[in-house]
Coordinates of C-alpha atoms in Angstrom, one line a residue:
M730 CA -19.2 9.6 -57.6
K731 CA -16.6 6.8 -57.7
K732 CA -14.1 9.0 -55.8
Q733 CA -16.7 9.9 -53.2
Y734 CA -17.5 6.2 -52.7
R735 CA -13.9 5.4 -52.2
W736 CA -13.6 8.1 -49.5
L737 CA -16.8 7.0 -47.8
K738 CA -15.3 3.5 -47.4
F739 CA -12.6 5.0 -45.1
I740 CA -15.0 6.8 -42.9
P741 CA -16.0 3.8 -40.8
L742 CA -12.3 3.0 -40.3
I743 CA -11.5 6.6 -39.3
F744 CA -14.5 6.7 -37.0
S745 CA -13.6 3.4 -35.4
F746 CA -10.0 4.6 -34.8
L747 CA -11.3 7.8 -33.2
L748 CA -13.7 5.9 -31.1
S749 CA -11.1 3.5 -29.8
A750 CA -8.8 6.5 -29.0
C751 CA -11.5 8.1 -27.0
D752 CA -12.3 4.9 -25.2
E753 CA -8.7 4.2 -24.3
D754 CA -9.1 6.4 -21.1
N755 CA -12.8 5.9 -20.6
Y756 CA -12.5 4.3 -17.2
S757 CA -15.1 4.0 -14.4
F758 CA -13.1 6.7 -12.4
K759 CA -11.0 9.7 -13.2
L760 CA -7.4 8.6 -13.7
R761 CA -5.2 11.6 -12.9
E762 CA -2.1 12.5 -14.9
A763 CA -0.7 14.8 -12.3
D764 CA 2.1 13.8 -10.0
Y765 CA 0.6 12.6 -6.7
A766 CA 3.4 13.9 -4.4
E767 CA 3.0 17.4 -5.9
E768 CA -0.8 17.4 -5.7
H769 CA -0.6 16.1 -2.2
N770 CA 1.9 18.7 -1.0
E771 CA 0.0 21.6 -2.6
F772 CA -3.5 20.6 -1.2
K773 CA -4.4 21.5 2.3
T774 CA -6.9 19.0 3.8
H775 CA -9.8 20.5 5.7
I776 CA -10.3 18.6 9.0
V777 CA -13.8 19.0 10.4
D778 CA -13.9 16.3 13.1
D779 CA -11.3 15.9 15.8
S780 CA -13.1 13.2 17.8
F781 CA -10.4 10.5 16.8
T782 CA -8.7 9.0 19.8
G783 CA -5.5 7.1 19.5
D784 CA -4.5 3.9 21.3
G785 CA -2.5 5.8 24.0
Q786 CA 1.0 5.2 25.1
P787 CA 2.4 2.0 23.5
A788 CA 3.4 -0.9 25.8
T789 CA 7.0 -1.5 26.6
P790 CA 8.1 -4.5 24.5
P791 CA 10.4 -7.3 25.5
K792 CA 14.0 -6.0 24.9
E793 CA 14.9 -9.2 23.1
V794 CA 12.1 -8.6 20.5
F795 CA 11.6 -4.9 20.1
S796 CA 12.7 -1.5 21.3
L797 CA 10.2 1.4 21.6
V798 CA 11.7 4.2 19.6
Y799 CA 10.6 7.6 18.4
Y800 CA 11.4 8.8 14.9
P801 CA 11.3 12.5 14.0
A802 CA 8.5 13.7 11.7
E803 CA 7.1 17.1 10.8
D804 CA 4.6 17.2 13.7
G805 CA 7.1 15.8 16.3
N806 CA 8.4 12.5 17.4
M807 CA 6.3 9.4 16.6
A808 CA 6.3 6.1 18.4
A809 CA 7.4 2.9 16.7
F810 CA 8.6 -0.6 17.5
L811 CA 12.0 -1.4 16.1
S812 CA 13.4 -5.0 16.1
T813 CA 16.6 -5.5 18.1
S814 CA 19.7 -4.6 16.3
P815 CA 21.6 -7.6 14.7
A816 CA 24.5 -9.2 16.5
D817 CA 26.9 -8.2 13.7
N818 CA 26.5 -4.4 13.3
T819 CA 29.3 -4.2 10.8
K820 CA 27.1 -5.5 8.0
K821 CA 24.2 -3.8 6.2
Y822 CA 20.8 -5.5 6.3
P823 CA 17.5 -5.1 4.4
A824 CA 14.7 -3.5 6.4
I825 CA 10.9 -3.4 6.2
I826 CA 8.3 -1.1 7.6
W827 CA 5.0 -2.8 8.5
L828 CA 1.8 -0.7 8.4
T829 CA -0.7 -2.3 10.7
G830 CA -4.4 -2.5 10.0
G831 CA -7.3 -0.9 11.9
Y832 CA -7.3 2.6 13.5
G833 CA -5.6 4.1 16.5
G834 CA -1.9 3.3 16.0
I835 CA 0.3 0.4 17.2
G836 CA -1.8 -0.5 20.3
N837 CA -1.0 -0.3 24.0
D838 CA -0.6 -4.0 24.7
D839 CA 1.5 -7.0 23.7
F840 CA -0.2 -7.6 20.3
F841 CA 3.0 -7.5 18.2
W842 CA 5.0 -9.9 20.3
S843 CA 2.4 -12.4 21.4
E844 CA 1.3 -15.5 19.5
R845 CA -1.5 -14.8 17.0
P846 CA -3.8 -17.2 15.2
A847 CA -2.6 -18.7 12.0
N848 CA -5.6 -17.5 10.1
N849 CA -5.3 -13.9 11.3
D850 CA -1.7 -13.0 12.1
Q851 CA -1.4 -9.2 11.8
S852 CA 1.6 -9.0 14.1
A853 CA 4.3 -9.0 11.3
S854 CA 5.9 -12.0 13.0
A855 CA 7.1 -13.3 9.6
F856 CA 9.5 -10.3 9.4
R857 CA 11.1 -11.0 12.8
R858 CA 13.9 -13.1 11.5
D859 CA 17.7 -13.0 11.3
G860 CA 19.0 -10.8 8.5
L861 CA 15.9 -8.5 8.4
V862 CA 15.2 -5.3 10.3
L863 CA 11.5 -4.6 11.2
M864 CA 9.9 -1.3 12.1
I865 CA 6.3 -0.9 13.0
P866 CA 5.5 2.8 13.2
S867 CA 2.6 4.9 14.4
F868 CA 1.7 8.2 12.9
R869 CA 0.3 11.7 13.6
G870 CA -2.6 11.7 16.0
E871 CA -2.2 8.0 16.7
N872 CA -1.3 6.5 20.1
A873 CA -0.1 9.5 22.2
N874 CA 1.6 11.1 19.2
P875 CA 1.5 14.9 18.4
G876 CA -0.5 16.1 15.4
R877 CA -4.0 15.6 14.1
Y878 CA -5.4 12.4 12.6
D879 CA -6.5 13.1 9.0
M880 CA -7.0 9.5 7.6
F881 CA -4.9 8.4 4.7
Y882 CA -3.3 11.7 4.2
G883 CA -0.6 13.4 6.4
E884 CA 0.6 9.9 7.5
L885 CA 2.2 9.5 4.1
R886 CA 4.7 12.1 5.0
D887 CA 5.3 10.3 8.3
I888 CA 5.9 7.0 6.4
E889 CA 8.6 8.8 4.5
S890 CA 10.0 10.1 7.7
A891 CA 10.1 6.6 9.1
R892 CA 11.9 5.4 6.0
Q893 CA 14.5 8.1 6.4
Y894 CA 15.0 7.2 10.1
L895 CA 15.6 3.5 9.1
A896 CA 18.0 4.6 6.3
K897 CA 20.2 6.4 8.8
L898 CA 20.7 3.4 11.1
P899 CA 24.3 2.1 10.7
Y900 CA 23.3 -1.5 10.1
V901 CA 20.5 -0.8 7.6
D902 CA 21.1 -1.0 3.8
S903 CA 19.4 2.3 2.7
N904 CA 18.9 0.9 -0.8
R905 CA 17.0 -2.1 0.5
I906 CA 14.1 -0.7 2.5
Y907 CA 10.7 -2.2 1.8
L908 CA 7.1 -1.3 2.8
A909 CA 4.2 -3.6 3.5
G910 CA 0.8 -3.2 5.2
H911 CA -2.5 -4.9 5.7
S912 CA -6.1 -3.6 5.4
T913 CA -5.9 0.2 6.3
G914 CA -2.1 -0.4 6.3
G915 CA -2.4 -1.9 2.8
T916 CA -4.2 1.2 1.6
R917 CA -1.5 3.4 3.1
A918 CA 1.1 1.3 1.4
L919 CA -0.6 1.8 -2.0
L920 CA -0.8 5.6 -1.5
A921 CA 2.8 5.6 -0.4
S922 CA 3.8 3.9 -3.6
E923 CA 2.5 6.9 -5.4
Y924 CA 3.9 9.5 -2.9
T925 CA 7.6 8.4 -2.5
K926 CA 10.2 6.7 -4.6
G927 CA 12.4 5.7 -1.6
F928 CA 11.2 2.2 -1.1
R929 CA 12.8 -0.7 -3.1
A930 CA 9.4 -2.5 -3.3
I931 CA 6.0 -2.2 -1.7
F932 CA 3.5 -4.9 -0.7
S933 CA -0.2 -4.2 -0.1
L934 CA -2.4 -6.8 1.5
G935 CA -6.1 -6.0 1.3
G936 CA -5.9 -2.3 0.7
I937 CA -8.9 -0.6 -1.0
P938 CA -9.0 1.0 -4.5
D939 CA -11.1 4.1 -3.5
L940 CA -12.0 5.6 -0.1
R941 CA -15.5 6.7 -1.1
L942 CA -16.4 3.2 -2.3
R943 CA -15.2 1.9 1.1
L944 CA -17.3 4.4 3.1
N945 CA -20.4 3.6 0.9
Y946 CA -19.9 -0.1 1.4
A947 CA -20.1 -0.3 5.2
P948 CA -19.5 1.9 8.3
I949 CA -16.0 2.3 9.7
P950 CA -15.3 2.4 13.5
V951 CA -14.0 6.0 13.5
A952 CA -15.4 9.3 12.4
V953 CA -14.3 10.5 9.0
P954 CA -12.2 13.6 9.9
F955 CA -12.1 15.5 6.6
D956 CA -14.7 17.6 4.7
Q957 CA -16.6 14.9 2.7
N958 CA -18.3 17.6 0.5
D959 CA -15.0 18.3 -1.3
P960 CA -14.2 15.6 -4.0
R961 CA -10.5 16.4 -3.9
E962 CA -10.4 15.1 -0.3
F963 CA -11.5 11.7 -1.6
E964 CA -9.3 11.8 -4.7
L965 CA -6.1 12.3 -2.8
R966 CA -7.0 9.5 -0.4
S967 CA -7.9 6.9 -3.1
P968 CA -5.1 4.8 -4.6
R969 CA -6.6 4.2 -8.0
T970 CA -6.8 7.9 -8.8
F971 CA -3.0 8.5 -9.1
L972 CA -1.9 5.1 -10.4
K973 CA 0.5 6.8 -12.9
S974 CA 2.5 8.1 -10.0
I975 CA 3.6 4.7 -8.7
K976 CA 7.4 4.8 -8.6
S977 CA 8.5 1.5 -7.2
P978 CA 7.5 -2.1 -7.9
T979 CA 4.2 -2.5 -6.0
F980 CA 2.4 -5.8 -5.3
Y981 CA -1.2 -6.1 -4.3
F982 CA -2.8 -9.2 -2.8
E983 CA -6.3 -10.0 -1.5
G984 CA -8.2 -13.2 -0.8
E985 CA -10.9 -14.0 -3.3
Y986 CA -13.7 -13.7 -0.7
A987 CA -12.7 -10.1 0.1
Y988 CA -11.5 -9.0 -3.3
W989 CA -12.6 -5.6 -4.7
E990 CA -13.6 -6.2 -8.3
E991 CA -12.5 -2.6 -9.1
F992 CA -8.9 -3.9 -9.0
D993 CA -9.6 -5.9 -12.2
E994 CA -9.8 -2.5 -14.0
V995 CA -6.8 -1.2 -12.1
K996 CA -4.8 -4.3 -13.2
E997 CA -5.8 -3.7 -16.8
I998 CA -4.7 -0.1 -16.6
A999 CA -1.4 -1.0 -15.0
S1000 CA -0.7 -3.5 -17.7
N1001 CA -1.7 -1.2 -20.6
K1002 CA 0.3 1.8 -19.3
D1003 CA 3.4 -0.1 -18.0
I1004 CA 2.7 0.9 -14.4
P1005 CA 4.8 -1.3 -12.0
L1006 CA 1.7 -2.5 -10.1
Y1007 CA 1.0 -6.2 -10.0
I1008 CA -2.4 -7.5 -8.6
Y1009 CA -3.1 -11.0 -7.3
R1010 CA -6.4 -12.5 -6.2
I1011 CA -5.7 -15.4 -3.9
E1012 CA -7.8 -18.5 -4.4
N1013 CA -9.5 -19.7 -1.2
G1014 CA -8.3 -16.7 0.7
D1015 CA -10.2 -14.1 2.7
H1016 CA -9.0 -10.8 4.2
F1017 CA -7.1 -12.4 7.0
N1018 CA -6.0 -15.9 6.3
I1019 CA -3.7 -14.8 3.5
I1020 CA -1.5 -12.7 5.9
R1021 CA 0.8 -15.3 7.5
P1022 CA 1.7 -17.3 4.4
L1023 CA 2.1 -14.1 2.3
T1024 CA 4.3 -12.3 4.8
N1025 CA 6.4 -15.4 5.0
L1026 CA 6.7 -15.5 1.3
I1027 CA 7.5 -11.8 1.1
A1028 CA 10.2 -12.1 3.8
E1029 CA 11.9 -14.8 1.7
K1030 CA 11.7 -12.7 -1.4
I1031 CA 13.3 -9.7 0.4
L1032 CA 16.1 -11.8 1.8
N1033 CA 16.9 -13.1 -1.7
D1034 CA 16.6 -9.7 -3.4
R1035 CA 20.4 -8.9 -3.4
E1036 CA 21.0 -7.6 -6.9
E1037 CA 21.7 -3.9 -7.7
K1038 CA 18.1 -3.6 -9.0
V1039 CA 15.0 -5.1 -7.4
N1040 CA 14.4 -8.6 -8.7
I1041 CA 11.3 -9.6 -6.8
E1042 CA 8.5 -11.3 -8.7
F1043 CA 5.7 -13.8 -7.9
N1044 CA 5.2 -16.9 -10.1
E1045 CA 2.9 -19.9 -10.3
N1046 CA 5.1 -22.0 -7.9
D1047 CA 4.9 -19.2 -5.3
F1048 CA 1.1 -19.3 -5.3
L1049 CA 1.0 -23.1 -5.3
K1050 CA 3.2 -23.0 -2.2
L1051 CA 1.0 -20.3 -0.7
Q1052 CA -2.1 -22.4 -1.3
H1053 CA -0.5 -25.3 0.5
N1054 CA 0.2 -23.1 3.5
L1055 CA -3.1 -21.2 3.5
P1056 CA -5.1 -21.7 6.8
L1057 CA -8.8 -22.3 6.7
P1058 CA -10.7 -19.0 6.7
N1059 CA -12.5 -17.8 9.8

């Protein structure tokens, strides 16, 4: 009887250990172990709605600001704005791809070279500076591009094609190509962080954690093109599902007034599993007023990121500076 009692004393400890082991991956969503790029390339999305209309032919930019270029992708040549080449083409410069928000492409007007309000500057103007190359691409089915619009899916391969285009420019340092985006562009940036390892660092401003959550939250201005009855269609378009596939240092920012609480769980998972994803909730920020001060800060980080390995991080002083420069919300 004494021996049995001693053994019973260990049962709660064993049970507690097993329970904690089971709870370790007991998240509010299914965290996939598989490699995102492999899953993405093997799955064939089922498009059921072709009503999407792109922005049409992009406007011709001022030659002192941008060139309208076309980069090769699997569906054909895609339109993009590319900043003017640097005066000294003998040097290699860092480059950044900016993924614009909204739907339709890169517009058909002067949006990216006209003055924008300080509390909603989506023009990527912070990256138009000496020593930094800027590309603003459109993707399949957008603007007047070939291909079908499939929403947060095939354009990931186009993003990689845009990166390869930049890497071949004689004045671009192919080891210092970065990716950033806002809103829908921020979601694409998060997905790209799981799809490709070619970017030195990735910055998402206001992306979403899960596409089904977003569609349940409020209507969007375009029709959902894929079969919504297939859960795999949503899984492969939702950044939190394949967190373990993140390959490059990835930084997520959102204003506190637009912050998705689901990112708290994502932040905890990233920390516990050593995933290079860093999440920041910006005090007094909304979805738009964070853009200009953050993109200025990111541009400075990129220009100072000159070591062999990426050395970008954001500290308390950075956020104090950001708070000082934060415009009033709309």
